[in-house]
PDB file of C-alpha atoms in Angstrom:
ATOM      1  CA  MET A   1     -12.130 -27.084   0.970  1.00 70.00           C
ATOM      2  CA  SER A   2     -14.320 -26.946  -2.092  1.00 89.00           C
ATOM      3  CA  GLN A   3     -14.097 -28.839  -5.359  1.00 94.00           C
ATOM      4  CA  ILE A   4     -16.144 -27.434  -8.238  1.00 98.00           C
ATOM      5  CA  LYS A   5     -17.410 -29.290 -11.326  1.00 98.00           C
ATOM      6  CA  ILE A   6     -18.957 -27.299 -14.166  1.00 98.00           C
ATOM      7  CA  TYR A   7     -20.881 -29.268 -16.805  1.00 98.00           C
ATOM      8  CA  ALA A   8     -21.997 -27.707 -20.090  1.00 98.00           C
ATOM      9  CA  LEU A   9     -21.872 -28.165 -23.824  1.00 98.00           C
ATOM     10  CA  GLU A  10     -18.287 -28.115 -25.067  1.00 98.00           C
ATOM     11  CA  LYS A  11     -18.903 -24.889 -27.020  1.00 98.00           C
ATOM     12  CA  THR A  12     -20.232 -23.178 -23.895  1.00 98.00           C
ATOM     13  CA  ILE A  13     -17.176 -24.270 -21.902  1.00 98.00           C
ATOM     14  CA  VAL A  14     -14.827 -22.969 -24.622  1.00 98.00           C
ATOM     15  CA  GLU A  15     -16.647 -19.632 -24.820  1.00 98.00           C
ATOM     16  CA  PHE A  16     -17.092 -18.978 -21.094  1.00 98.00           C
ATOM     17  CA  ARG A  17     -14.441 -21.034 -19.213  1.00 98.00           C
ATOM     18  CA  ASN A  18     -12.363 -18.137 -17.873  1.00 98.00           C
ATOM     19  CA  LEU A  19     -15.361 -15.945 -17.065  1.00 98.00           C
ATOM     20  CA  LEU A  20     -17.174 -18.804 -15.311  1.00 98.00           C
ATOM     21  CA  SER A  21     -14.034 -19.698 -13.396  1.00 98.00           C
ATOM     22  CA  ASN A  22     -13.655 -16.158 -12.105  1.00 98.00           C
ATOM     23  CA  ALA A  23     -17.377 -15.700 -11.370  1.00 98.00           C
ATOM     24  CA  ILE A  24     -17.609 -18.907  -9.329  1.00 98.00           C
ATOM     25  CA  HIS A  25     -14.341 -18.441  -7.459  1.00 97.00           C
ATOM     26  CA  GLN A  26     -15.148 -14.814  -6.661  1.00 98.00           C
ATOM     27  CA  ALA A  27     -18.449 -15.995  -5.134  1.00 98.00           C
ATOM     28  CA  LEU A  28     -16.636 -18.526  -2.929  1.00 97.00           C
ATOM     29  CA  VAL A  29     -14.183 -15.894  -1.735  1.00 96.00           C
ATOM     30  CA  GLU A  30     -16.897 -13.315  -1.018  1.00 96.00           C
ATOM     31  CA  SER A  31     -19.582 -15.596   0.422  1.00 95.00           C
ATOM     32  CA  LEU A  32     -17.507 -18.097   2.409  1.00 94.00           C
ATOM     33  CA  ASN A  33     -14.353 -16.084   3.166  1.00 91.00           C
ATOM     34  CA  TYR A  34     -12.555 -18.651   1.029  1.00 90.00           C
ATOM     35  CA  PRO A  35      -8.812 -18.126   0.375  1.00 90.00           C
ATOM     36  CA  VAL A  36      -8.155 -16.586  -3.050  1.00 93.00           C
ATOM     37  CA  GLU A  37      -5.358 -19.072  -3.799  1.00 92.00           C
ATOM     38  CA  LYS A  38      -7.594 -22.134  -3.216  1.00 90.00           C
ATOM     39  CA  LYS A  39      -9.100 -22.612  -6.677  1.00 95.00           C
ATOM     40  CA  PHE A  40     -10.149 -26.183  -7.503  1.00 95.00           C
ATOM     41  CA  GLN A  41     -12.316 -26.415 -10.629  1.00 98.00           C
ATOM     42  CA  ARG A  42     -13.021 -28.991 -13.327  1.00 98.00           C
ATOM     43  CA  PHE A  43     -14.779 -28.068 -16.546  1.00 98.00           C
ATOM     44  CA  ILE A  44     -16.559 -30.935 -18.243  1.00 98.00           C
ATOM     45  CA  GLY A  45     -17.537 -30.141 -21.816  1.00 98.00           C
ATOM     46  CA  LEU A  46     -20.146 -32.424 -23.293  1.00 98.00           C
ATOM     47  CA  ALA A  47     -21.273 -33.244 -26.819  1.00 98.00           C
ATOM     48  CA  HIS A  48     -24.898 -32.448 -27.717  1.00 96.00           C
ATOM     49  CA  ASP A  49     -25.735 -36.179 -27.648  1.00 97.00           C
ATOM     50  CA  ASP A  50     -24.315 -36.522 -24.127  1.00 97.00           C
ATOM     51  CA  PHE A  51     -26.101 -33.573 -22.523  1.00 97.00           C
ATOM     52  CA  ILE A  52     -29.860 -33.896 -22.383  1.00 96.00           C
ATOM     53  CA  TYR A  53     -31.772 -31.008 -20.832  1.00 96.00           C
ATOM     54  CA  PRO A  54     -35.278 -29.470 -21.001  1.00 95.00           C
ATOM     55  CA  GLU A  55     -36.340 -27.407 -23.998  1.00 96.00           C
ATOM     56  CA  ASP A  56     -36.741 -24.305 -21.821  1.00 97.00           C
ATOM     57  CA  ARG A  57     -32.934 -24.164 -21.393  1.00 98.00           C
ATOM     58  CA  SER A  58     -30.591 -22.712 -24.002  1.00 98.00           C
ATOM     59  CA  GLU A  59     -27.285 -24.033 -25.332  1.00 97.00           C
ATOM     60  CA  ASN A  60     -25.625 -22.065 -22.489  1.00 98.00           C
ATOM     61  CA  TYR A  61     -27.223 -24.313 -19.864  1.00 98.00           C
ATOM     62  CA  ILE A  62     -24.698 -25.153 -17.118  1.00 98.00           C
ATOM     63  CA  ILE A  63     -24.723 -27.392 -14.064  1.00 98.00           C
ATOM     64  CA  ILE A  64     -22.416 -26.491 -11.180  1.00 98.00           C
ATOM     65  CA  GLU A  65     -21.676 -29.091  -8.496  1.00 98.00           C
ATOM     66  CA  ILE A  66     -19.854 -27.947  -5.372  1.00 98.00           C
ATOM     67  CA  SER A  67     -18.345 -30.533  -3.024  1.00 97.00           C
ATOM     68  CA  MET A  68     -17.213 -29.047   0.267  1.00 94.00           C
ATOM     69  CA  PHE A  69     -16.588 -29.718   3.926  1.00 87.00           C
ATOM     70  CA  GLU A  70     -19.705 -29.559   6.054  1.00 91.00           C
ATOM     71  CA  GLY A  71     -19.938 -26.730   8.561  1.00 89.00           C
ATOM     72  CA  ARG A  72     -21.236 -23.702   6.662  1.00 92.00           C
ATOM     73  CA  THR A  73     -24.544 -22.213   7.802  1.00 94.00           C
ATOM     74  CA  ASN A  74     -27.622 -22.354   5.594  1.00 96.00           C
ATOM     75  CA  GLU A  75     -27.381 -18.573   5.248  1.00 96.00           C
ATOM     76  CA  ALA A  76     -23.786 -18.826   3.980  1.00 96.00           C
ATOM     77  CA  LYS A  77     -24.751 -21.513   1.444  1.00 96.00           C
ATOM     78  CA  LYS A  78     -27.742 -19.497   0.228  1.00 97.00           C
ATOM     79  CA  ARG A  79     -25.518 -16.426  -0.069  1.00 97.00           C
ATOM     80  CA  LEU A  80     -23.005 -18.475  -2.091  1.00 98.00           C
ATOM     81  CA  ILE A  81     -25.678 -19.750  -4.480  1.00 98.00           C
ATOM     82  CA  GLN A  82     -27.176 -16.292  -5.001  1.00 98.00           C
ATOM     83  CA  THR A  83     -23.739 -14.753  -5.542  1.00 98.00           C
ATOM     84  CA  ILE A  84     -22.854 -17.411  -8.130  1.00 98.00           C
ATOM     85  CA  PHE A  85     -26.137 -16.728  -9.952  1.00 98.00           C
ATOM     86  CA  SER A  86     -25.520 -12.991  -9.916  1.00 98.00           C
ATOM     87  CA  ASN A  87     -21.842 -13.191 -10.921  1.00 98.00           C
ATOM     88  CA  ILE A  88     -22.498 -15.528 -13.848  1.00 98.00           C
ATOM     89  CA  GLN A  89     -25.410 -13.470 -15.117  1.00 98.00           C
ATOM     90  CA  GLN A  90     -23.434 -10.220 -14.862  1.00 98.00           C
ATOM     91  CA  GLN A  91     -20.014 -11.446 -15.988  1.00 97.00           C
ATOM     92  CA  CYS A  92     -21.033 -14.010 -18.619  1.00 97.00           C
ATOM     93  CA  GLY A  93     -24.469 -12.845 -19.717  1.00 98.00           C
ATOM     94  CA  ILE A  94     -25.879 -16.336 -19.101  1.00 98.00           C
ATOM     95  CA  SER A  95     -29.556 -16.356 -18.129  1.00 98.00           C
ATOM     96  CA  LEU A  96     -30.528 -17.441 -14.617  1.00 98.00           C
ATOM     97  CA  GLN A  97     -32.826 -19.968 -16.323  1.00 98.00           C
ATOM     98  CA  ASP A  98     -29.673 -21.692 -17.642  1.00 98.00           C
ATOM     99  CA  ILE A  99     -27.828 -22.083 -14.316  1.00 98.00           C
ATOM    100  CA  GLU A 100     -28.282 -24.922 -11.829  1.00 98.00           C
ATOM    101  CA  ILE A 101     -26.198 -25.314  -8.672  1.00 98.00           C
ATOM    102  CA  THR A 102     -25.952 -28.190  -6.209  1.00 98.00           C
ATOM    103  CA  ILE A 103     -23.897 -28.233  -3.009  1.00 98.00           C
ATOM    104  CA  PHE A 104     -22.699 -31.586  -1.648  1.00 97.00           C
ATOM    105  CA  GLU A 105     -21.373 -31.461   1.933  1.00 94.00           C
ATOM    106  CA  THR A 106     -19.343 -34.184   3.582  1.00 90.00           C
ATOM    107  CA  PRO A 107     -17.456 -34.479   6.867  1.00 83.00           C
ATOM    108  CA  LYS A 108     -13.753 -33.637   6.734  1.00 75.00           C
ATOM    109  CA  SER A 109     -13.014 -37.251   7.673  1.00 78.00           C
ATOM    110  CA  ASN A 110     -14.332 -38.275   4.224  1.00 72.00           C
ATOM    111  CA  TRP A 111     -11.640 -36.251   2.413  1.00 72.00           C
ATOM    112  CA  GLY A 112      -8.028 -37.195   1.747  1.00 75.00           C
ATOM    113  CA  ILE A 113      -5.763 -34.225   1.031  1.00 76.00           C
ATOM    114  CA  ARG A 114      -1.970 -34.089   0.715  1.00 74.00           C
ATOM    115  CA  GLY A 115      -1.515 -37.522   2.317  1.00 80.00           C
ATOM    116  CA  LYS A 116      -3.800 -36.902   5.307  1.00 68.00           C
ATOM    117  CA  ASN A 117      -7.429 -37.081   6.250  1.00 70.00           C
ATOM    118  CA  ALA A 118      -8.784 -33.546   6.087  1.00 70.00           C
ATOM    119  CA  ASP A 119      -9.904 -33.639   9.712  1.00 69.00           C
ATOM    120  CA  GLU A 120      -6.187 -33.843  10.626  1.00 68.00           C
ATOM    121  CA  LEU A 121      -5.162 -30.807   8.533  1.00 68.00           C
ATOM    122  CA  GLN A 122      -4.509 -27.310   9.783  1.00 72.00           C
ATOM    123  CA  LEU A 123      -6.461 -25.016   7.460  1.00 66.00           C
ATOM    124  CA  ASN A 124      -5.622 -21.390   6.819  1.00 64.00           C
ATOM    125  CA  TYR A 125      -9.305 -20.476   6.628  1.00 61.00           C
ATOM    126  CA  GLN A 126     -12.471 -20.897   8.669  1.00 70.00           C
ATOM    127  CA  VAL A 127     -15.043 -23.495   7.545  1.00 66.00           C
ATOM    128  CA  ASN A 128     -17.754 -22.555  10.048  1.00 70.00           C
ATOM    129  CA  VAL A 129     -19.077 -19.370   8.442  1.00 74.00           C
TER     130      VAL A 129
END
C-alpha cells in the first residue's frame, strides 16, 4: 500500500497533474512491482504565499511524500526514487533541481483499510521487494 501526496503551486498542479500522476504511478509499478490498479494520489495545490521554497527552485518546484508499508529493501526504495526523478524529468520536463521526494514507512498494523488493520488483509501484491 502506498499513499502519495504531491505539493506544488496551484498553477504547476493544473499544468502537470495528469503527467505527474502517470510518471509517479509508473515508477511504483516498475520499481516495486506495484499493482497497476492501486493508484492513491492527492494533489495539493498551494498559493504563492503558502509555499515558501529556496530561490534556486523554480515555480515548478514539487514535493512528493510517499507513505507506504515497511518491508521494501533500501535498493527498491532507491530505485523508486530514481525512477520517479527520471520519469518526471522525461515526461513533464521538470528539472531534477525542482523535485524532492520523501518516503515514510510504517508497519501494516498502523494502517486501517476497508474496515481492517492492514496486517490482517490479504494483499494481491508482494511488499517485500
